[in-house]
mmCIF file of C-alpha atoms in Angstrom:
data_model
loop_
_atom_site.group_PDB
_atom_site.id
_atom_site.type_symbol
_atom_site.label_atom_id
_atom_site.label_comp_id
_atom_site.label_asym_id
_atom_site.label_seq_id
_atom_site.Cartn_x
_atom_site.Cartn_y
_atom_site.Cartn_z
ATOM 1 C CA UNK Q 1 68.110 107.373 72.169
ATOM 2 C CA UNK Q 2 65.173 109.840 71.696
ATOM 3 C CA UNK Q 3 66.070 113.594 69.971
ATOM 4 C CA UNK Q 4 67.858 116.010 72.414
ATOM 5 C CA UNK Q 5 68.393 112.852 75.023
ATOM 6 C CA UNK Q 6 72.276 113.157 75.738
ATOM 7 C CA UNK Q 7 74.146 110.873 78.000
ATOM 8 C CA UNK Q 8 76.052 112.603 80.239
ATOM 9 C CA UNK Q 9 79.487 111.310 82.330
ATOM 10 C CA UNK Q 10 80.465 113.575 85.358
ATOM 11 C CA UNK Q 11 84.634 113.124 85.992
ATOM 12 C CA UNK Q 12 85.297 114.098 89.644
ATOM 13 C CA UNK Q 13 89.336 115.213 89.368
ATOM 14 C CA UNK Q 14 91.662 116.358 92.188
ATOM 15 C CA UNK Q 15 92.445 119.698 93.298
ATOM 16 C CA UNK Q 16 93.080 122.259 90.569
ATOM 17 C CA UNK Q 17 96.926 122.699 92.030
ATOM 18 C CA UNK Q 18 97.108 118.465 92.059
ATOM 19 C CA UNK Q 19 96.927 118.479 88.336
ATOM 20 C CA UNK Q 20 98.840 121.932 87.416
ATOM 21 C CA UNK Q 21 101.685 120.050 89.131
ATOM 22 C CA UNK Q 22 101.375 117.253 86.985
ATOM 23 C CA UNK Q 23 102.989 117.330 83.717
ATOM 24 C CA UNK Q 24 100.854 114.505 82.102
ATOM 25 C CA UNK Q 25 97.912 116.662 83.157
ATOM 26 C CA UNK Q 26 99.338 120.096 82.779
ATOM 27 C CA UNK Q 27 99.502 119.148 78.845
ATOM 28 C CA UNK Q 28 97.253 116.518 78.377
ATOM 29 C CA UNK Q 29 93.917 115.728 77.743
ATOM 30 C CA UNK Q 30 92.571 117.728 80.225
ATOM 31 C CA UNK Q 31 94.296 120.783 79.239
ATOM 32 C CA UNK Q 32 92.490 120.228 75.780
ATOM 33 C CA UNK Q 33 88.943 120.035 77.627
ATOM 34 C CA UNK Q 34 89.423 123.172 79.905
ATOM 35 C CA UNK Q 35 91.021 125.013 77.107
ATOM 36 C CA UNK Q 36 87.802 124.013 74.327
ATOM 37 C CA UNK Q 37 85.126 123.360 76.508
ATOM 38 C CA UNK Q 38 82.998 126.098 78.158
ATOM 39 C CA UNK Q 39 83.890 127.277 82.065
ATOM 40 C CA UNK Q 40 81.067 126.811 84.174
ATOM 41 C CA UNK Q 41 80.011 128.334 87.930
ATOM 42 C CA UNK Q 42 81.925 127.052 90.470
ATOM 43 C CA UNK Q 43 81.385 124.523 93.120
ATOM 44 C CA UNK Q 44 81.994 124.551 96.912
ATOM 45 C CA UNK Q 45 85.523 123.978 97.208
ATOM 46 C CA UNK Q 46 86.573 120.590 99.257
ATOM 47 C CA UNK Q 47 85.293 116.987 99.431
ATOM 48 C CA UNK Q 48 82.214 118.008 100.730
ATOM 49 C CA UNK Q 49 81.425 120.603 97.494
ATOM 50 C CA UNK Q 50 82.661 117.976 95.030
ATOM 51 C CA UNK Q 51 80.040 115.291 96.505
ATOM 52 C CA UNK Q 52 77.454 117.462 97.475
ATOM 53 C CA UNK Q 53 77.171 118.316 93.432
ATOM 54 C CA UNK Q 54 75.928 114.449 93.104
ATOM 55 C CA UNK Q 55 74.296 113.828 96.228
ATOM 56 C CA UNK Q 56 72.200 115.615 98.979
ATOM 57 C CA UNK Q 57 72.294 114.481 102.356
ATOM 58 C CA UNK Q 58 70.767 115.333 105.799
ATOM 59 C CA UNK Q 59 72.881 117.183 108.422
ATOM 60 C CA UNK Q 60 75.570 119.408 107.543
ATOM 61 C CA UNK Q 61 78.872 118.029 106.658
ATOM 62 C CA UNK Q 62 79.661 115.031 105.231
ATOM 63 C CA UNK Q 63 80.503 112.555 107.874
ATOM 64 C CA UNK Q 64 82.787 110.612 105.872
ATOM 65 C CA UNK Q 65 83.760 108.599 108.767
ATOM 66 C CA UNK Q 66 80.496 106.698 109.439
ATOM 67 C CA UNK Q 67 79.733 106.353 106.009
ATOM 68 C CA UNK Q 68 83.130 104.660 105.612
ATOM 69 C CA UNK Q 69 83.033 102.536 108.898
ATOM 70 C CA UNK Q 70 79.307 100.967 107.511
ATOM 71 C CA UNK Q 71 80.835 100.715 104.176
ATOM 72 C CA UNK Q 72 83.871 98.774 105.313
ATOM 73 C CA UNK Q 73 82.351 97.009 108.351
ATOM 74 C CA UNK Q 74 78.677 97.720 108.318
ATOM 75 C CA UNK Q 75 78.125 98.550 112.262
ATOM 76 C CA UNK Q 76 78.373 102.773 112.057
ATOM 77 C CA UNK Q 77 74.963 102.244 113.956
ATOM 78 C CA UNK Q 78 73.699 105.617 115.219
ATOM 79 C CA UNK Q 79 77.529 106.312 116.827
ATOM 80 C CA UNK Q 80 78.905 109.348 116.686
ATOM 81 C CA UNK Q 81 82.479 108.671 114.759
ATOM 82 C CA UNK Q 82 85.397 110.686 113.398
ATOM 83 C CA UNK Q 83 88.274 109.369 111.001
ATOM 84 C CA UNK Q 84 91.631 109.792 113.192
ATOM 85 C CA UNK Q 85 93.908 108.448 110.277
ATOM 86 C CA UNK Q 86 97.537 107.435 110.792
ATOM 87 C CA UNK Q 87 100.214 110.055 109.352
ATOM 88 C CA UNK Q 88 103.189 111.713 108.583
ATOM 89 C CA UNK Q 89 104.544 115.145 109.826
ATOM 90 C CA UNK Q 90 107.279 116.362 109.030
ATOM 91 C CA UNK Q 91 108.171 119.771 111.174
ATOM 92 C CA UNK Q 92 110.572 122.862 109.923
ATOM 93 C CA UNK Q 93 111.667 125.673 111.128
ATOM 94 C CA UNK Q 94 107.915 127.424 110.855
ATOM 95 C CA UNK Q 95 105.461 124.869 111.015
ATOM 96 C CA UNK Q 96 104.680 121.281 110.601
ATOM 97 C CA UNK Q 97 103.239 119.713 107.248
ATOM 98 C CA UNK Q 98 101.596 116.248 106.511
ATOM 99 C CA UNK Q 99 103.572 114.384 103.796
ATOM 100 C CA UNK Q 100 101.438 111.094 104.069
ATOM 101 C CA UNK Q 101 98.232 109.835 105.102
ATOM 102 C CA UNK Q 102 96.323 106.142 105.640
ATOM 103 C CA UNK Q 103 98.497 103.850 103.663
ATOM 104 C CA UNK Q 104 102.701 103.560 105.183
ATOM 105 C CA UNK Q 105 103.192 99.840 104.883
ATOM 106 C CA UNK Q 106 101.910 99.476 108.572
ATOM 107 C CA UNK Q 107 101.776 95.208 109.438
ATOM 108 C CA UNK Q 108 99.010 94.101 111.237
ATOM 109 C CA UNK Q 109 101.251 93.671 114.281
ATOM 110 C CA UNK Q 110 102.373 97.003 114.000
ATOM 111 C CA UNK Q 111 98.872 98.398 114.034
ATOM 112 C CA UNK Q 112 97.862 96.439 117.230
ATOM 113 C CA UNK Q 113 100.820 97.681 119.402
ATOM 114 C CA UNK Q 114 99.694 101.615 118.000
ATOM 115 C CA UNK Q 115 96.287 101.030 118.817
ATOM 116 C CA UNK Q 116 96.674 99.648 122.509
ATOM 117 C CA UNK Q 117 98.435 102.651 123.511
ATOM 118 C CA UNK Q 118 96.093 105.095 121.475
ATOM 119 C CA UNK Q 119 92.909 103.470 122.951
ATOM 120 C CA UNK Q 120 94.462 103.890 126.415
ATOM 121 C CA UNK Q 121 94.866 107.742 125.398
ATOM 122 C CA UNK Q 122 91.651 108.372 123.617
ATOM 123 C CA UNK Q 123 90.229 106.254 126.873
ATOM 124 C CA UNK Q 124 90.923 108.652 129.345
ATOM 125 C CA UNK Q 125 89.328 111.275 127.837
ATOM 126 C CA UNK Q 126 86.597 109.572 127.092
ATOM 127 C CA UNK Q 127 86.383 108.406 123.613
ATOM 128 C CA UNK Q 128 86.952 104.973 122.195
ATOM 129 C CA UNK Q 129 89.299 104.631 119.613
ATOM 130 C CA UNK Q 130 89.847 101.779 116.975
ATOM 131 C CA UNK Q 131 92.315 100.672 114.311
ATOM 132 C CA UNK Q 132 90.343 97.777 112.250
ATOM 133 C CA UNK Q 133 92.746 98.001 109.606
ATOM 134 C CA UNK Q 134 96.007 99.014 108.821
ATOM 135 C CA UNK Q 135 95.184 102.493 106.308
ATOM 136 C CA UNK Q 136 91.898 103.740 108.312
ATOM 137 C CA UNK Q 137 91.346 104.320 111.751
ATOM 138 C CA UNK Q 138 88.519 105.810 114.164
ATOM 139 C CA UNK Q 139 87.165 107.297 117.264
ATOM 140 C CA UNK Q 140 83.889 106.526 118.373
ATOM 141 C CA UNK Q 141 82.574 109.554 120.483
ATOM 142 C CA UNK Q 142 79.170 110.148 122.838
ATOM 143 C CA UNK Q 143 76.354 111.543 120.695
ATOM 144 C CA UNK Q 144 76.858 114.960 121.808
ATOM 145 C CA UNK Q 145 80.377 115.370 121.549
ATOM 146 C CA UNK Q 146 81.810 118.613 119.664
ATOM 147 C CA UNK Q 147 83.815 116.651 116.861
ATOM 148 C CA UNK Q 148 86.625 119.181 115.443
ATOM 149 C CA UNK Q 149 85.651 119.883 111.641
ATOM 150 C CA UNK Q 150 88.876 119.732 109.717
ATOM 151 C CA UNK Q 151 89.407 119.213 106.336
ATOM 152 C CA UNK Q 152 90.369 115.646 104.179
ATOM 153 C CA UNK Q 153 93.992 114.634 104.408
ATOM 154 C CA UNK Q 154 94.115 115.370 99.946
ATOM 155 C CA UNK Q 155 93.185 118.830 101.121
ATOM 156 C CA UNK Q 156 95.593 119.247 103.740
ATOM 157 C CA UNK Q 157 98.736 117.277 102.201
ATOM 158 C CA UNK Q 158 101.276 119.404 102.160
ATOM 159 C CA UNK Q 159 100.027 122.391 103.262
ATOM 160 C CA UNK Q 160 100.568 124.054 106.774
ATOM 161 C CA UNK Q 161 99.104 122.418 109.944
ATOM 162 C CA UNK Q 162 98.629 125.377 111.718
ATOM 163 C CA UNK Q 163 95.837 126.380 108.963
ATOM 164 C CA UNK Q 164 93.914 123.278 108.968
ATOM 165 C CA UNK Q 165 93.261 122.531 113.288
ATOM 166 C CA UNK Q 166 90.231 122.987 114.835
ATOM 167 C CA UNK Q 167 89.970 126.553 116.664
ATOM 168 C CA UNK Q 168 88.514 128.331 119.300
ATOM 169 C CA UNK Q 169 87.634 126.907 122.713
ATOM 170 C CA UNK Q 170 85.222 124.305 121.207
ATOM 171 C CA UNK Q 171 88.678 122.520 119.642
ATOM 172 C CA UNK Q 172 91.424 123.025 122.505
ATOM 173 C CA UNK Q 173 90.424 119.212 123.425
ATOM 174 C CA UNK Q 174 91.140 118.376 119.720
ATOM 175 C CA UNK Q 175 93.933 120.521 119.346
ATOM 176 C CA UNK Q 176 95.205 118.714 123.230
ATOM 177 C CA UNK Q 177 94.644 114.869 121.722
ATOM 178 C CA UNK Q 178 96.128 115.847 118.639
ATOM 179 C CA UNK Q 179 99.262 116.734 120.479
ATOM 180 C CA UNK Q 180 99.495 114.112 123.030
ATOM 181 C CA UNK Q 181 98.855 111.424 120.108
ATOM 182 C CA UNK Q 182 102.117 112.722 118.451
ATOM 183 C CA UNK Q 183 104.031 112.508 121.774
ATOM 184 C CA UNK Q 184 102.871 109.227 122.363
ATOM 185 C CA UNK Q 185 103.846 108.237 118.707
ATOM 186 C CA UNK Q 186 106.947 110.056 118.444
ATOM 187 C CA UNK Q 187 108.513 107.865 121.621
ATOM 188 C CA UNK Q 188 107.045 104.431 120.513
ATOM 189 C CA UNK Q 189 109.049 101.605 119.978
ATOM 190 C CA UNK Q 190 107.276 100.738 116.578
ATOM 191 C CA UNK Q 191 108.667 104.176 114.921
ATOM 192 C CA UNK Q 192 112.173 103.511 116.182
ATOM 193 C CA UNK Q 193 111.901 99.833 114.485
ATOM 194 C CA UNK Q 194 110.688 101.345 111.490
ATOM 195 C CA UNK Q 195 113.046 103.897 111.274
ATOM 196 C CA UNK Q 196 115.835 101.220 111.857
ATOM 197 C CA UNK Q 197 114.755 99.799 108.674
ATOM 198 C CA UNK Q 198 114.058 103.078 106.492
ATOM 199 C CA UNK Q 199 110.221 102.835 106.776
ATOM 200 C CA UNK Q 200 108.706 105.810 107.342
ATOM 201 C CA UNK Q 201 107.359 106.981 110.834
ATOM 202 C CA UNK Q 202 103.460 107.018 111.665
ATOM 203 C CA UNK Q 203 104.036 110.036 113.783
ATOM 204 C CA UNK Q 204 100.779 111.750 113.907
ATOM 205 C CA UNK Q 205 96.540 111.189 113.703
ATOM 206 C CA UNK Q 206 94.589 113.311 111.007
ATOM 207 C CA UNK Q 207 91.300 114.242 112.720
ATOM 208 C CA UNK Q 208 88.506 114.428 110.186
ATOM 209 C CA UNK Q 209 84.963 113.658 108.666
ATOM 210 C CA UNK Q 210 83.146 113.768 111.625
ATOM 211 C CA UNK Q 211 79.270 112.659 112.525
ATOM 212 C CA UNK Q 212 76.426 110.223 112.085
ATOM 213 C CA UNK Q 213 75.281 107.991 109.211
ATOM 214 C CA UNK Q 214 72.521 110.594 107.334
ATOM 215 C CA UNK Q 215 69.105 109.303 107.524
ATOM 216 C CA UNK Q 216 68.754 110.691 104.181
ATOM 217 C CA UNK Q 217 70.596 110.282 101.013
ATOM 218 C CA UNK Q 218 69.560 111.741 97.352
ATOM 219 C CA UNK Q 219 71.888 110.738 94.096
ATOM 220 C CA UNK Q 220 71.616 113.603 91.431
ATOM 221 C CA UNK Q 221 73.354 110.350 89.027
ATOM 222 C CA UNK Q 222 72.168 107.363 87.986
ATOM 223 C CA UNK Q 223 75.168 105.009 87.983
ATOM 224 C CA UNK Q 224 78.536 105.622 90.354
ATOM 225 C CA UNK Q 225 81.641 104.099 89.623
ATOM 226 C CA UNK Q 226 83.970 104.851 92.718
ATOM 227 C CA UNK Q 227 86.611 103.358 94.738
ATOM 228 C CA UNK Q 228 86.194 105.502 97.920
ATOM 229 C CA UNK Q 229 84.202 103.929 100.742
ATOM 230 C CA UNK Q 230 82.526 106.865 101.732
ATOM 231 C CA UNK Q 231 81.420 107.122 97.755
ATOM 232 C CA UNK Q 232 80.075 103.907 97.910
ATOM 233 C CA UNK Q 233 77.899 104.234 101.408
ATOM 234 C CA UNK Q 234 76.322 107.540 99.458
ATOM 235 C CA UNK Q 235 75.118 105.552 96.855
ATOM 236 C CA UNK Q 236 73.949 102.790 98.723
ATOM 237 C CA UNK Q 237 71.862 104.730 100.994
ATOM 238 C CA UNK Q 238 70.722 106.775 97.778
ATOM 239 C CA UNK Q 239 69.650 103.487 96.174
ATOM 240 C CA UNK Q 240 72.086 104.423 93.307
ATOM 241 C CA UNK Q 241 74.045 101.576 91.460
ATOM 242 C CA UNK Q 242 77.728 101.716 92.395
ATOM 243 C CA UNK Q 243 80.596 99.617 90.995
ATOM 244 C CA UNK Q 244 84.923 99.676 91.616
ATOM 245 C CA UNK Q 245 86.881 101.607 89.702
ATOM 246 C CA UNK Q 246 87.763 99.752 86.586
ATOM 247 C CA UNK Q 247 87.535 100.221 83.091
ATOM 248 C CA UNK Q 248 85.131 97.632 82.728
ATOM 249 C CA UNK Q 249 82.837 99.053 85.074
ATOM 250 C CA UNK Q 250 82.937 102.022 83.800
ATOM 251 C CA UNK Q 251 82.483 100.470 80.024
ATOM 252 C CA UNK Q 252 79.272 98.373 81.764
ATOM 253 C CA UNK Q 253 77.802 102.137 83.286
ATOM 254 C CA UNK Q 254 77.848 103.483 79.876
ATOM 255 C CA UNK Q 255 76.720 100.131 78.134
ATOM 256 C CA UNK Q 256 73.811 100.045 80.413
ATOM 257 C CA UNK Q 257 72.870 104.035 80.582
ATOM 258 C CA UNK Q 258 69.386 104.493 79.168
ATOM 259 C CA UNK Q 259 68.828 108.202 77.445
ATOM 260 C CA UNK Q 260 69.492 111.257 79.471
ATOM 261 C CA UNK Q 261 71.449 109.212 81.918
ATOM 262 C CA UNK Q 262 74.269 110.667 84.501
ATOM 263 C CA UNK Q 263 77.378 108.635 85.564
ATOM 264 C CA UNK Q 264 80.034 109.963 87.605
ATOM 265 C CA UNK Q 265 83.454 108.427 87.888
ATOM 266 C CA UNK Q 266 85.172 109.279 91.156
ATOM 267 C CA UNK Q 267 89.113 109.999 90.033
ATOM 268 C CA UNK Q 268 89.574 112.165 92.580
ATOM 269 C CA UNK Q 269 92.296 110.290 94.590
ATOM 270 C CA UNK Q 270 94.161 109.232 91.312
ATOM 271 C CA UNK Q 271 97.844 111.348 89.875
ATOM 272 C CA UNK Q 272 99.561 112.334 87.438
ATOM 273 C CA UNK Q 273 100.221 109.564 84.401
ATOM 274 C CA UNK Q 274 98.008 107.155 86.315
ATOM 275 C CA UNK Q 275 94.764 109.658 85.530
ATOM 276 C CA UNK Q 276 96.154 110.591 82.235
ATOM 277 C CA UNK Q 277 96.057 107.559 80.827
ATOM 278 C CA UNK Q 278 94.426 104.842 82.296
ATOM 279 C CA UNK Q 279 91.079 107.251 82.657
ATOM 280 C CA UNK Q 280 91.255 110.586 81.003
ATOM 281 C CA UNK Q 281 92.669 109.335 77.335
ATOM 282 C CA UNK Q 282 89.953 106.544 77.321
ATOM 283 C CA UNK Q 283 87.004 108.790 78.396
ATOM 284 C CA UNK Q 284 88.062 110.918 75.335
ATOM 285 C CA UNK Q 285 87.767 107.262 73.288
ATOM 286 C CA UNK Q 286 84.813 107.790 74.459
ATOM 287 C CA UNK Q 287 83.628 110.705 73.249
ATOM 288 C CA UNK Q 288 84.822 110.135 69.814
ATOM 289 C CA UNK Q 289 82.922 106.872 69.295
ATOM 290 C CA UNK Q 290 79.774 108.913 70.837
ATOM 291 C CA UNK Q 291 79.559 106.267 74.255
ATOM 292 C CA UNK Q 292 79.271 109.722 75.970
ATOM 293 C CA UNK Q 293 77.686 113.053 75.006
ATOM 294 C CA UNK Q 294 78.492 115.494 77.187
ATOM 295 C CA UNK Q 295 81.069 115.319 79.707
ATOM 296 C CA UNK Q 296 81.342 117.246 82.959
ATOM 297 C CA UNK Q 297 84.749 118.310 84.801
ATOM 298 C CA UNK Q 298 84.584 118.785 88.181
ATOM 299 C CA UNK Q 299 87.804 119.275 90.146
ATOM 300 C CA UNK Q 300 87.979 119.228 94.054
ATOM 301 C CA UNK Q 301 88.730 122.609 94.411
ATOM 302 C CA UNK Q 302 85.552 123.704 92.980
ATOM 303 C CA UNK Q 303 86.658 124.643 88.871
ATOM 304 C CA UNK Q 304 84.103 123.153 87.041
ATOM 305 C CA UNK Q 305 83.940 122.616 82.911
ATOM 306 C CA UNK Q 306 81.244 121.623 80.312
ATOM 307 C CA UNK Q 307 82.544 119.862 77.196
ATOM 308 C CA UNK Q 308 80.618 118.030 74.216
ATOM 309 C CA UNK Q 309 81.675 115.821 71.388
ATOM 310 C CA UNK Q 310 82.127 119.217 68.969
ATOM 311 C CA UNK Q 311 83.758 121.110 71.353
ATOM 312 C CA UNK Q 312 86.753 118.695 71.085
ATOM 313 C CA UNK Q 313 86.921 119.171 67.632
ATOM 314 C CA UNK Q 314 87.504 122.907 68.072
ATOM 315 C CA UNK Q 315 90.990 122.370 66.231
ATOM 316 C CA UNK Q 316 91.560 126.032 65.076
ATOM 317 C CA UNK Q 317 91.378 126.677 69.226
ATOM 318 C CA UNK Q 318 94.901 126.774 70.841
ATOM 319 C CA UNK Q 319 95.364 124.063 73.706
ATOM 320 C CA UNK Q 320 96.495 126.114 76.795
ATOM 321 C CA UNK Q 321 98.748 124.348 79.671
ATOM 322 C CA UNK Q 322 96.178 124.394 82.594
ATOM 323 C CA UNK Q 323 98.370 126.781 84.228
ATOM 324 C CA UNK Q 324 98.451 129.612 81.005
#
């Protein structure tokens, strides 16, 4: 490696709030980076910000649902398609609030019975919906169709409905579908079977990630190692070298990364111990045995941190609980 080449790993992390709630997190590695390592500016909060610091793409938001459908079954096409993802609601006495999204233990035979009725729904108002699998789902819309813009079921979880639906006059459709797809759900027979059993109830769609495939796609990294379909249609498109997340993939990246080199690692759907120490504890490994220079935090709420091999050595600095 030439003088003043560093190579660089980029950790995309969950929301802020996802790991002050943690305790693994709260007081783990991570509190040791943000509290030694050197804040930097901010990024646009939300999926979008946290990808759009690693890639540029044309058109406006990211339309995570074509990039997913021609990532998992390659025929997004030039359709205009938005994510409508199975979930769970759970209503009190103010609002409503999604407690589960995409994976509920749905059978295959289970997911054809919900998608006959849905596509009969979405098929009188004009849309075509689909349910190739049993954790993603989708609507395929005319090319100028208004698709609601909400935001991705990690930034939504738990949080109040009411905040999150698509407004105005442009989303009353939306707002009409997303209400007649939780009547229709609430009253079908596969709910009360699952309920019969304990499972719980795929009451509700989450509308999101709306769009067309980008024509264009630029990587600011040089190696990706993600498990997230929409991830891996980015770098595709970009030309950029993906692989799953493992630790041997990751190991390879950093094997393989020539001076000056960027790799991101996409944690941004992992928890609590799970991040702690099957990702974060190795990546500082890896900073000790100099596999990585300098290492870049950036959370999906937009918090962003810079720290180097020296920095971690800062012993005489005080490790603060991410939420001090």
């Amino acid at each position: 490696m030439s003088h003043g080449a560093r190579r660089t790993l980029i950790l995309l992390l969950p929301e802020w709030k996802r790991c002050l709630a943690s305790e693994a997190l709260d007081s783990g590695v991570l509190a040791a980076w943000c509290s030694r390592g050197q804040r930097l500016d901010g990024l646009d909060p939300g999926n979008d910000g946290i990808l759009a610091s690693c890639f540029e793409w044309s058109g406006e938001s990211l339309p995570v649902a074509a990039l997913r459908r021609q990532a998992e079954l390659g025929d997004a096409g030039d359709s205009n398609w938005l994510c409508a993802d199975p979930a769970h609601v759970r209503a009190d006495m103010a609002t409503a609030r999604m407690l589960a999204c995409g994976a509920m233990g749905l059978s295959d035979s289970e997911r054809e019975r919900f998608a006959r009725d849905l596509g009969s729904l979405f098929g009188d108002a004009g849309f075509e919906f689909d349910a190739p699998g049993n954790e993603r789902w989708y609507v395929r819309a005319l090319r100028e169709s208004e698709l609601p813009r909400c935001g991705s079921p990690d930034e939504v979880m738990g949080d109040d409905l009411k905040l999150h639906l698509p407004s105005g006059t442009a989303g009353r459709l939306w707002r009409r579908l997303f209400n007649d797809a939780q009547i229709l759900l609430h009253n079908h027979k596969v709910n009360a079977e699952r309920a019969a059993r304990g499972a719980i109830s795929i009451n509700s769609l989450w509308f999101w990630g709306g769009g067309f495939l980008p024509n264009r796609v630029r990587a600011h990294v040089q190696q990706l190692v993600s498990d997230r379909l929409e991830v891996r249609a980015l770098a595709e498109r970009a030309g950029v070298a993906w692989k799953p997340l493992l630790a041997e993939s990751l190991a390879a990246a950093l094997e393989s990364a020539t001076a000056d080199a960027v790799v991101a690692l996409d944690l941004v759907e992992l928890r609590n111990r799970e991040l702690e120490c099957r990702w974060l504890q190795p990546v500082q490994d890896c900073l000790r045995t100099q596999q990585v220079d300098l290492l870049e935090l950036r959370f999906a709420s937009g918090e962003r941190y810079r720290v180097n091999r020296w920095q971690r050595m800062k012993f005489w600095k005080p490790i603060q609980r991410l939420g001090s």
